[in-house]
Short mmCIF file of C-alpha atoms in Angstrom, two decimals:
data_model
loop_
_atom_site.label_atom_id
_atom_site.label_comp_id
_atom_site.label_asym_id
_atom_site.label_seq_id
_atom_site.Cartn_x
_atom_site.Cartn_y
_atom_site.Cartn_z
CA UNK B 26 4.27 -22.11 22.71
CA UNK B 27 1.28 -21.50 25.43
CA UNK B 28 -2.07 -21.58 24.13
CA UNK B 29 -2.61 -17.89 25.11
CA UNK B 30 0.28 -16.88 22.95
CA UNK B 31 -1.11 -18.58 19.72
CA UNK B 32 -4.42 -16.45 19.20
CA UNK B 33 -6.29 -15.42 16.44
CA UNK B 34 -4.75 -12.34 14.76
CA UNK B 35 -8.11 -10.40 15.00
CA UNK B 36 -8.24 -10.92 18.77
CA UNK B 37 -4.68 -9.84 19.18
CA UNK B 38 -4.76 -6.87 16.76
CA UNK B 39 -8.15 -5.34 16.04
CA UNK B 40 -6.43 -2.88 13.82
CA UNK B 41 -4.98 -5.53 11.56
CA UNK B 42 -5.95 -4.52 8.05
CA UNK B 43 -6.58 -7.73 6.39
CA UNK B 44 -8.03 -10.04 8.94
CA UNK B 45 -9.42 -13.26 8.14
CA UNK B 46 -12.66 -13.56 9.38
CA UNK B 47 -13.80 -16.85 7.75
CA UNK B 48 -14.98 -19.24 10.45
CA UNK B 49 -13.58 -22.42 8.88
CA UNK B 50 -10.18 -22.67 7.27
CA UNK B 51 -9.59 -22.57 3.59
CA UNK B 52 -7.58 -25.62 2.56
CA UNK B 53 -5.66 -26.80 -0.28
CA UNK B 54 -7.13 -25.96 -3.58
CA UNK B 55 -9.58 -23.62 -2.25
CA UNK B 56 -6.81 -21.13 -1.55
CA UNK B 57 -5.79 -21.10 -5.17
CA UNK B 58 -8.77 -18.49 -5.73
CA UNK B 59 -6.77 -15.96 -3.97
CA UNK B 60 -3.70 -16.68 -6.16
CA UNK B 61 -6.07 -16.13 -9.25
CA UNK B 62 -7.33 -12.96 -7.76
CA UNK B 63 -3.77 -11.72 -6.84
CA UNK B 64 -2.75 -12.60 -10.54
CA UNK B 65 -5.37 -10.47 -11.95
CA UNK B 66 -4.53 -7.51 -9.49
CA UNK B 67 -0.72 -7.77 -10.44
CA UNK B 68 -1.80 -7.60 -14.22
CA UNK B 69 -3.74 -4.47 -13.58
CA UNK B 70 -0.87 -2.96 -11.45
CA UNK B 71 1.43 -3.32 -14.39
CA UNK B 72 -1.21 -2.47 -17.09
CA UNK B 73 -2.39 0.77 -15.43
CA UNK B 74 1.54 1.58 -14.91
CA UNK B 75 0.88 1.85 -11.10
CA UNK B 76 4.08 0.13 -10.50
CA UNK B 77 5.73 2.82 -12.10
CA UNK B 78 8.08 5.27 -10.00
CA UNK B 79 7.26 8.00 -12.44
CA UNK B 80 3.49 7.71 -11.88
CA UNK B 81 3.94 7.95 -8.18
CA UNK B 82 6.32 10.94 -8.79
CA UNK B 83 3.59 12.55 -11.02
CA UNK B 84 1.05 12.19 -8.44
CA UNK B 85 3.05 13.69 -5.61
CA UNK B 86 3.87 16.57 -7.80
CA UNK B 87 0.41 17.01 -8.90
CA UNK B 88 1.30 16.73 -12.41
CA UNK B 89 -1.02 13.79 -13.64
CA UNK B 90 -4.36 12.92 -12.67
CA UNK B 91 -3.94 9.13 -13.34
CA UNK B 92 -3.10 7.91 -9.81
CA UNK B 93 -5.71 9.95 -8.27
CA UNK B 94 -8.10 8.60 -10.82
CA UNK B 95 -7.18 5.01 -10.06
CA UNK B 96 -7.38 5.19 -6.34
CA UNK B 97 -10.41 7.39 -6.27
CA UNK B 98 -12.42 5.12 -8.74
CA UNK B 99 -11.09 2.17 -6.68
CA UNK B 100 -12.52 3.48 -3.56
CA UNK B 101 -15.85 4.63 -5.17
CA UNK B 102 -16.27 1.13 -6.46
CA UNK B 103 -15.32 -0.42 -3.17
CA UNK B 104 -17.67 1.90 -1.50
CA UNK B 105 -20.66 0.99 -3.79
CA UNK B 106 -19.75 -2.79 -3.31
CA UNK B 107 -19.60 -2.58 0.51
CA UNK B 108 -22.97 -0.72 0.68
CA UNK B 109 -24.58 -3.34 -1.68
CA UNK B 110 -23.31 -6.10 0.43
CA UNK B 111 -24.54 -4.55 3.73
CA UNK B 112 -27.96 -3.44 2.28
CA UNK B 113 -28.69 -6.52 0.36
CA UNK B 114 -27.30 -8.69 3.17
CA UNK B 115 -25.04 -10.55 0.61
CA UNK B 116 -23.30 -13.61 1.96
CA UNK B 117 -20.27 -15.23 1.23
CA UNK B 118 -20.03 -18.24 -1.34
CA UNK B 119 -20.10 -20.40 1.66
CA UNK B 120 -23.15 -18.98 3.16
CA UNK B 121 -21.48 -17.00 5.98
CA UNK B 122 -22.61 -13.37 6.76
CA UNK B 123 -19.88 -10.80 5.82
CA UNK B 124 -18.19 -9.08 8.44
CA UNK B 125 -16.18 -6.00 8.06
CA UNK B 126 -14.30 -5.11 11.36
CA UNK B 127 -14.25 -1.48 12.57
CA UNK B 128 -10.83 0.00 12.59
CA UNK B 129 -9.82 1.67 15.74
CA UNK B 130 -8.00 5.03 15.81
CA UNK B 131 -4.40 4.88 17.04
CA UNK B 132 -1.62 7.28 17.00
CA UNK B 133 0.11 4.97 14.62
CA UNK B 134 -2.13 6.07 11.70
CA UNK B 135 -0.72 9.48 11.85
CA UNK B 136 3.08 8.68 12.84
CA UNK B 137 3.18 5.24 10.93
CA UNK B 138 1.21 6.69 8.06
CA UNK B 139 3.47 9.62 7.65
CA UNK B 140 6.60 7.45 7.66
CA UNK B 141 4.95 5.26 5.02
CA UNK B 142 4.24 8.18 2.94
CA UNK B 143 8.07 9.23 3.26
CA UNK B 144 8.90 5.69 1.85
CA UNK B 145 6.30 5.48 -0.68
CA UNK B 146 7.72 8.72 -2.45
CA UNK B 147 11.43 7.31 -2.20
CA UNK B 148 10.51 3.81 -3.51
CA UNK B 149 7.72 4.79 -5.78
CA UNK B 150 5.88 1.62 -4.54
CA UNK B 151 3.37 0.69 -1.71
CA UNK B 152 3.55 -3.09 -0.73
CA UNK B 153 1.42 -4.20 -3.51
CA UNK B 154 3.46 -2.72 -6.48
CA UNK B 155 6.78 -4.03 -4.84
CA UNK B 156 5.58 -7.75 -5.76
CA UNK B 157 4.55 -6.77 -9.07
CA UNK B 158 7.89 -4.76 -9.93
CA UNK B 159 9.67 -7.90 -8.70
CA UNK B 160 7.61 -10.18 -11.06
CA UNK B 161 8.07 -7.69 -13.93
CA UNK B 162 11.63 -8.27 -13.79
CA UNK B 163 13.02 -5.38 -11.59
CA UNK B 164 14.66 -7.92 -9.54
CA UNK B 165 16.80 -5.43 -7.60
CA UNK B 166 13.36 -4.38 -5.76
CA UNK B 167 14.06 -7.80 -3.83
CA UNK B 168 16.17 -5.68 -1.66
CA UNK B 169 13.48 -3.14 -1.18
CA UNK B 170 11.17 -5.96 -0.14
CA UNK B 171 13.55 -7.47 2.22
CA UNK B 172 14.29 -3.96 3.74
CA UNK B 173 10.37 -3.79 4.06
CA UNK B 174 10.36 -7.03 5.88
CA UNK B 175 13.03 -5.50 8.12
CA UNK B 176 10.98 -2.53 8.84
CA UNK B 177 8.04 -4.67 9.65
CA UNK B 178 9.92 -6.77 12.01
CA UNK B 179 11.50 -3.75 13.78
CA UNK B 180 7.99 -2.43 14.10
CA UNK B 181 6.90 -5.67 15.62
CA UNK B 182 9.91 -5.97 17.95
CA UNK B 183 9.39 -2.47 19.42
CA UNK B 184 5.60 -2.10 18.99
CA UNK B 185 4.79 -1.98 22.73
CA UNK B 186 7.38 0.73 23.24
CA UNK B 187 6.13 3.09 20.44
CA UNK B 188 3.31 5.65 21.08
CA UNK B 189 -0.10 4.10 20.13
CA UNK U 29 -8.97 -11.48 -31.11
CA UNK U 30 -5.88 -9.72 -32.47
CA UNK U 31 -7.57 -6.49 -32.05
CA UNK U 32 -8.47 -7.46 -28.45
CA UNK U 33 -4.83 -8.29 -27.79
CA UNK U 34 -3.72 -5.04 -29.46
CA UNK U 35 -6.19 -3.15 -27.18
CA UNK U 36 -5.07 -4.86 -24.04
CA UNK U 37 -1.49 -4.12 -24.56
CA UNK U 38 -2.08 -0.38 -24.41
CA UNK U 39 -1.66 1.25 -21.05
CA UNK U 40 -5.00 1.00 -19.33
CA UNK U 41 -6.69 4.05 -18.24
CA UNK U 42 -7.36 4.96 -14.63
CA UNK U 43 -11.12 4.44 -15.25
CA UNK U 44 -10.66 0.89 -16.33
CA UNK U 45 -7.84 0.01 -13.67
CA UNK U 46 -9.50 1.86 -10.79
CA UNK U 47 -12.79 0.06 -10.69
CA UNK U 48 -11.00 -3.32 -11.28
CA UNK U 49 -8.87 -2.71 -8.20
CA UNK U 50 -12.01 -1.71 -6.31
CA UNK U 51 -13.87 -4.93 -6.96
CA UNK U 52 -11.10 -6.71 -5.08
CA UNK U 53 -12.94 -5.52 -2.08
CA UNK U 54 -16.28 -7.31 -2.70
CA UNK U 55 -14.50 -10.23 -4.32
CA UNK U 56 -12.18 -11.17 -1.33
CA UNK U 57 -15.44 -10.47 1.02
CA UNK U 58 -17.69 -12.77 -1.08
CA UNK U 59 -15.04 -15.31 -1.80
CA UNK U 60 -14.13 -15.89 1.79
CA UNK U 61 -14.96 -13.02 4.20
CA UNK U 62 -11.38 -11.66 3.72
CA UNK U 63 -10.59 -8.02 4.27
CA UNK U 64 -8.49 -6.37 1.35
CA UNK U 65 -4.91 -5.58 2.73
CA UNK U 66 -1.42 -6.12 1.18
CA UNK U 67 0.94 -4.98 3.81
CA UNK U 68 -0.11 -7.72 6.14
CA UNK U 69 1.64 -10.24 3.90
CA UNK U 70 4.83 -8.79 5.21
CA UNK U 71 3.78 -9.33 8.76
CA UNK U 72 2.90 -13.05 7.81
CA UNK U 73 6.17 -13.58 6.35
CA UNK U 74 7.99 -12.35 9.44
CA UNK U 75 5.72 -14.40 11.40
CA UNK U 76 6.55 -17.46 9.28
CA UNK U 77 10.13 -16.86 8.97
CA UNK U 78 11.54 -14.91 12.05
CA UNK U 79 9.02 -14.69 14.89
CA UNK U 80 11.75 -14.75 17.34
CA UNK U 81 9.29 -15.08 20.21
CA UNK U 82 7.90 -11.34 19.61
CA UNK U 83 4.06 -11.48 20.48
CA UNK U 84 3.32 -9.24 17.55
CA UNK U 85 4.60 -12.25 15.14
CA UNK U 86 3.13 -15.01 17.35
CA UNK U 87 -0.13 -16.05 15.81
CA UNK U 88 -1.28 -18.51 13.47
CA UNK U 89 0.02 -17.19 10.33
CA UNK U 90 -1.11 -20.38 8.54
CA UNK U 91 -4.54 -19.27 8.62
CA UNK U 92 -3.61 -16.20 6.76
CA UNK U 93 -1.98 -18.07 3.70
CA UNK U 94 -4.59 -16.74 1.64
CA UNK U 95 -2.84 -13.45 1.87
CA UNK U 96 0.46 -14.85 0.91
CA UNK U 97 -1.04 -16.54 -1.89
CA UNK U 98 -2.54 -13.20 -2.92
CA UNK U 99 0.78 -11.35 -3.17
CA UNK U 100 2.44 -14.31 -4.88
CA UNK U 101 -0.30 -13.78 -7.57
CA UNK U 102 0.57 -10.01 -7.70
CA UNK U 103 4.00 -11.15 -8.67
CA UNK U 104 3.00 -13.67 -11.30
CA UNK U 105 0.56 -11.07 -12.49
CA UNK U 106 3.48 -8.81 -12.95
CA UNK U 107 5.51 -11.39 -14.68
CA UNK U 108 2.57 -12.17 -17.18
CA UNK U 109 1.78 -8.63 -17.86
CA UNK U 110 5.28 -7.67 -18.49
CA UNK U 111 6.17 -10.66 -20.63
CA UNK U 112 3.03 -11.16 -22.61
CA UNK U 113 1.02 -8.00 -22.47
CA UNK U 114 3.49 -5.38 -22.43
CA UNK U 115 2.75 -1.93 -24.11
CA UNK U 116 5.06 -1.67 -27.27
CA UNK U 117 5.45 2.08 -26.94
CA UNK U 118 7.40 4.22 -24.46
CA UNK U 119 5.65 5.01 -21.11
CA UNK U 120 4.30 8.68 -21.36
CA UNK U 121 5.37 10.74 -18.33
CA UNK U 122 4.19 14.23 -17.84
CA UNK U 123 6.53 16.73 -19.34
CA UNK U 124 6.51 18.70 -16.10
CA UNK U 125 7.53 15.70 -13.96
CA UNK U 126 10.38 15.03 -16.60
CA UNK U 127 11.70 18.64 -16.23
CA UNK U 128 11.42 18.42 -12.54
CA UNK U 129 13.17 15.13 -12.34
CA UNK U 130 15.76 16.32 -14.67
CA UNK U 131 16.90 18.98 -12.42
CA UNK U 132 17.46 16.05 -10.04
CA UNK U 133 19.47 14.10 -12.32
CA UNK U 134 16.98 11.76 -13.68
CA UNK U 135 17.12 11.88 -17.53
CA UNK U 136 16.19 8.40 -18.69
CA UNK U 137 12.45 8.21 -19.15
CA UNK U 138 12.12 5.15 -21.31
CA UNK U 139 11.04 2.66 -18.72
CA UNK U 140 8.35 2.24 -15.96
CA UNK U 141 11.26 2.61 -13.66
CA UNK U 142 14.28 5.00 -13.96
CA UNK U 143 17.30 2.96 -14.84
CA UNK U 144 19.48 5.57 -13.03
CA UNK U 145 18.09 4.26 -9.75
CA UNK U 146 16.87 0.91 -9.89
CA UNK U 147 19.76 -1.20 -11.15
CA UNK U 148 21.86 -3.84 -9.40
CA UNK U 149 24.99 -1.81 -9.93
CA UNK U 150 23.45 0.70 -7.49
CA UNK U 151 22.91 -1.74 -4.70
CA UNK U 152 26.14 -1.18 -2.96
CA UNK U 153 26.34 2.60 -3.36
CA UNK U 154 24.81 5.46 -1.39
CA UNK U 155 21.98 5.35 -4.00
CA UNK U 156 21.03 1.93 -3.25
CA UNK U 157 21.19 2.38 0.46
CA UNK U 158 18.73 5.30 -0.01
CA UNK U 159 16.30 3.98 -2.62
CA UNK U 160 16.24 0.22 -1.66
CA UNK U 161 17.26 0.08 1.77
CA UNK U 162 16.07 3.14 3.57
CA UNK U 163 12.96 3.54 1.42
CA UNK U 164 11.87 -0.16 1.74
CA UNK U 165 12.61 0.03 5.48
CA UNK U 166 10.08 3.12 5.89
CA UNK U 167 7.65 1.39 3.84
CA UNK U 168 7.61 -1.90 6.06
CA UNK U 169 7.98 -0.10 9.33
CA UNK U 170 5.32 2.81 8.49
CA UNK U 171 2.73 0.60 7.00
CA UNK U 172 2.82 -1.87 10.07
CA UNK U 173 2.83 1.00 12.45
CA UNK U 174 -0.23 2.54 10.55
CA UNK U 175 -1.98 -0.94 10.43
CA UNK U 176 -2.14 -0.83 6.67
CA UNK U 177 -1.10 0.54 3.36
CA UNK U 178 -2.80 2.16 0.32
CA UNK U 179 -4.92 -1.04 -0.07
CA UNK U 180 -5.92 -1.59 3.64
CA UNK U 181 -6.52 1.89 4.52
CA UNK U 182 -7.02 4.00 1.38
CA UNK U 183 -9.11 1.48 -0.67
CA UNK U 184 -10.56 -0.95 1.89
CA UNK U 185 -10.66 1.20 5.00
CA UNK U 186 -12.39 4.29 3.16
CA UNK U 187 -14.63 2.04 1.24
CA UNK U 188 -16.13 0.66 4.40
CA UNK U 189 -16.16 4.34 5.72
CA UNK U 190 -13.70 4.12 8.57
CA UNK U 191 -12.59 7.49 9.66
CA UNK U 192 -9.08 6.16 10.96
CA UNK U 193 -8.42 4.98 7.49
CA UNK U 194 -9.02 8.40 6.04
CA UNK U 195 -6.56 9.87 8.62
CA UNK U 196 -4.02 7.29 7.79
CA UNK U 197 -4.45 8.09 4.02
CA UNK U 198 -4.13 11.74 4.63
CA UNK U 199 -0.90 11.30 6.44
CA UNK U 200 0.37 8.89 3.68
CA UNK U 201 -0.10 11.72 1.28
CA UNK U 202 1.53 14.37 3.60
CA UNK U 203 4.64 12.30 4.10
CA UNK U 204 4.80 11.77 0.32
CA UNK U 205 4.35 15.38 -0.27
CA UNK U 206 7.17 16.32 2.10
CA UNK U 207 9.52 13.82 0.71
CA UNK U 208 8.96 14.75 -3.00
CA UNK U 209 8.94 18.55 -2.52
CA UNK U 210 11.31 18.94 0.43
CA UNK U 211 13.48 16.19 1.23
CA UNK U 212 14.13 14.50 -2.05
CA UNK U 213 16.32 17.15 -3.60
CA UNK U 214 18.68 17.23 -0.81
CA UNK U 215 18.88 13.57 -0.27
CA UNK U 216 19.38 12.79 -3.89
CA UNK U 217 22.35 15.32 -3.73
CA UNK U 218 23.66 13.38 -0.80
CA UNK U 219 23.74 10.27 -2.55
CA UNK U 220 25.38 11.44 -5.62
CA UNK U 221 22.94 12.59 -8.24
#
């Protein structure tokens, strides 16, 4: 593998949604905090019934406020938090300045977004709930997850041939 | 304590769950300069397991191990909540939704997921092909093409005032509305509902 090929994910794809901008690596036990955070997140997904296929149907049929309330209040909370971090210049627990990369507009956000929307209504799940559904014992969703991995792989394979 | 456990077992309202999800954004930023996003984990798994020399999967995925641990946690959280904090009562689904779904052939509203769709018996059938294989593929392909899912675009992106994320979210919803209101019925008939 050439040195050029193995790049930082951010350098390669500025549009990546979850880049890791921490300068030094998280090692060993340090990584456990993300496991704990994910666990809390998974509990919320189940307890607020966000993993339910029915809740997603209610949302797209405009027959319940629940999912709009969840996503809307999550966005507002996130927005206030990001503003506070920026204005108070809050640093990470390691003393680094917090960096939020700008997303660049691409046609993919329209085409890919639309395709994801179709799949979201069929499966009743975005990627997060998929993991929580499997953990909850709906083991057949493993097949959906493998298909989602296949979809991701096929996108990666043809990424440079698709309009972007 | 018992009262607390009883309370926690009830389904959590949106105004509890939404802010908790929103707090994931600052939590990840403050803990380690991480930008919230879940669909990236699918890319990291591809990069770890079947990179196949594809440039899109050739990067140091180990640096993103935090993201994989996060989704592993989501699975563990699902397990814990379902096994120890489960709501003793039946899920309450909007009557309108129940009526709409009944016309499509879904009549079992006793669980979070419709048993008529999400069962292993359906795997090797047209139903399984539509709901697991086809649906899952669209989720994986679409989120990666869009550069994110509900967490990365709708929550993280809009929280940090990024207009491309607003556009992505609008198209998530357009796709979902079109599927639900136009394509779902013929597709479900096609697979034998």
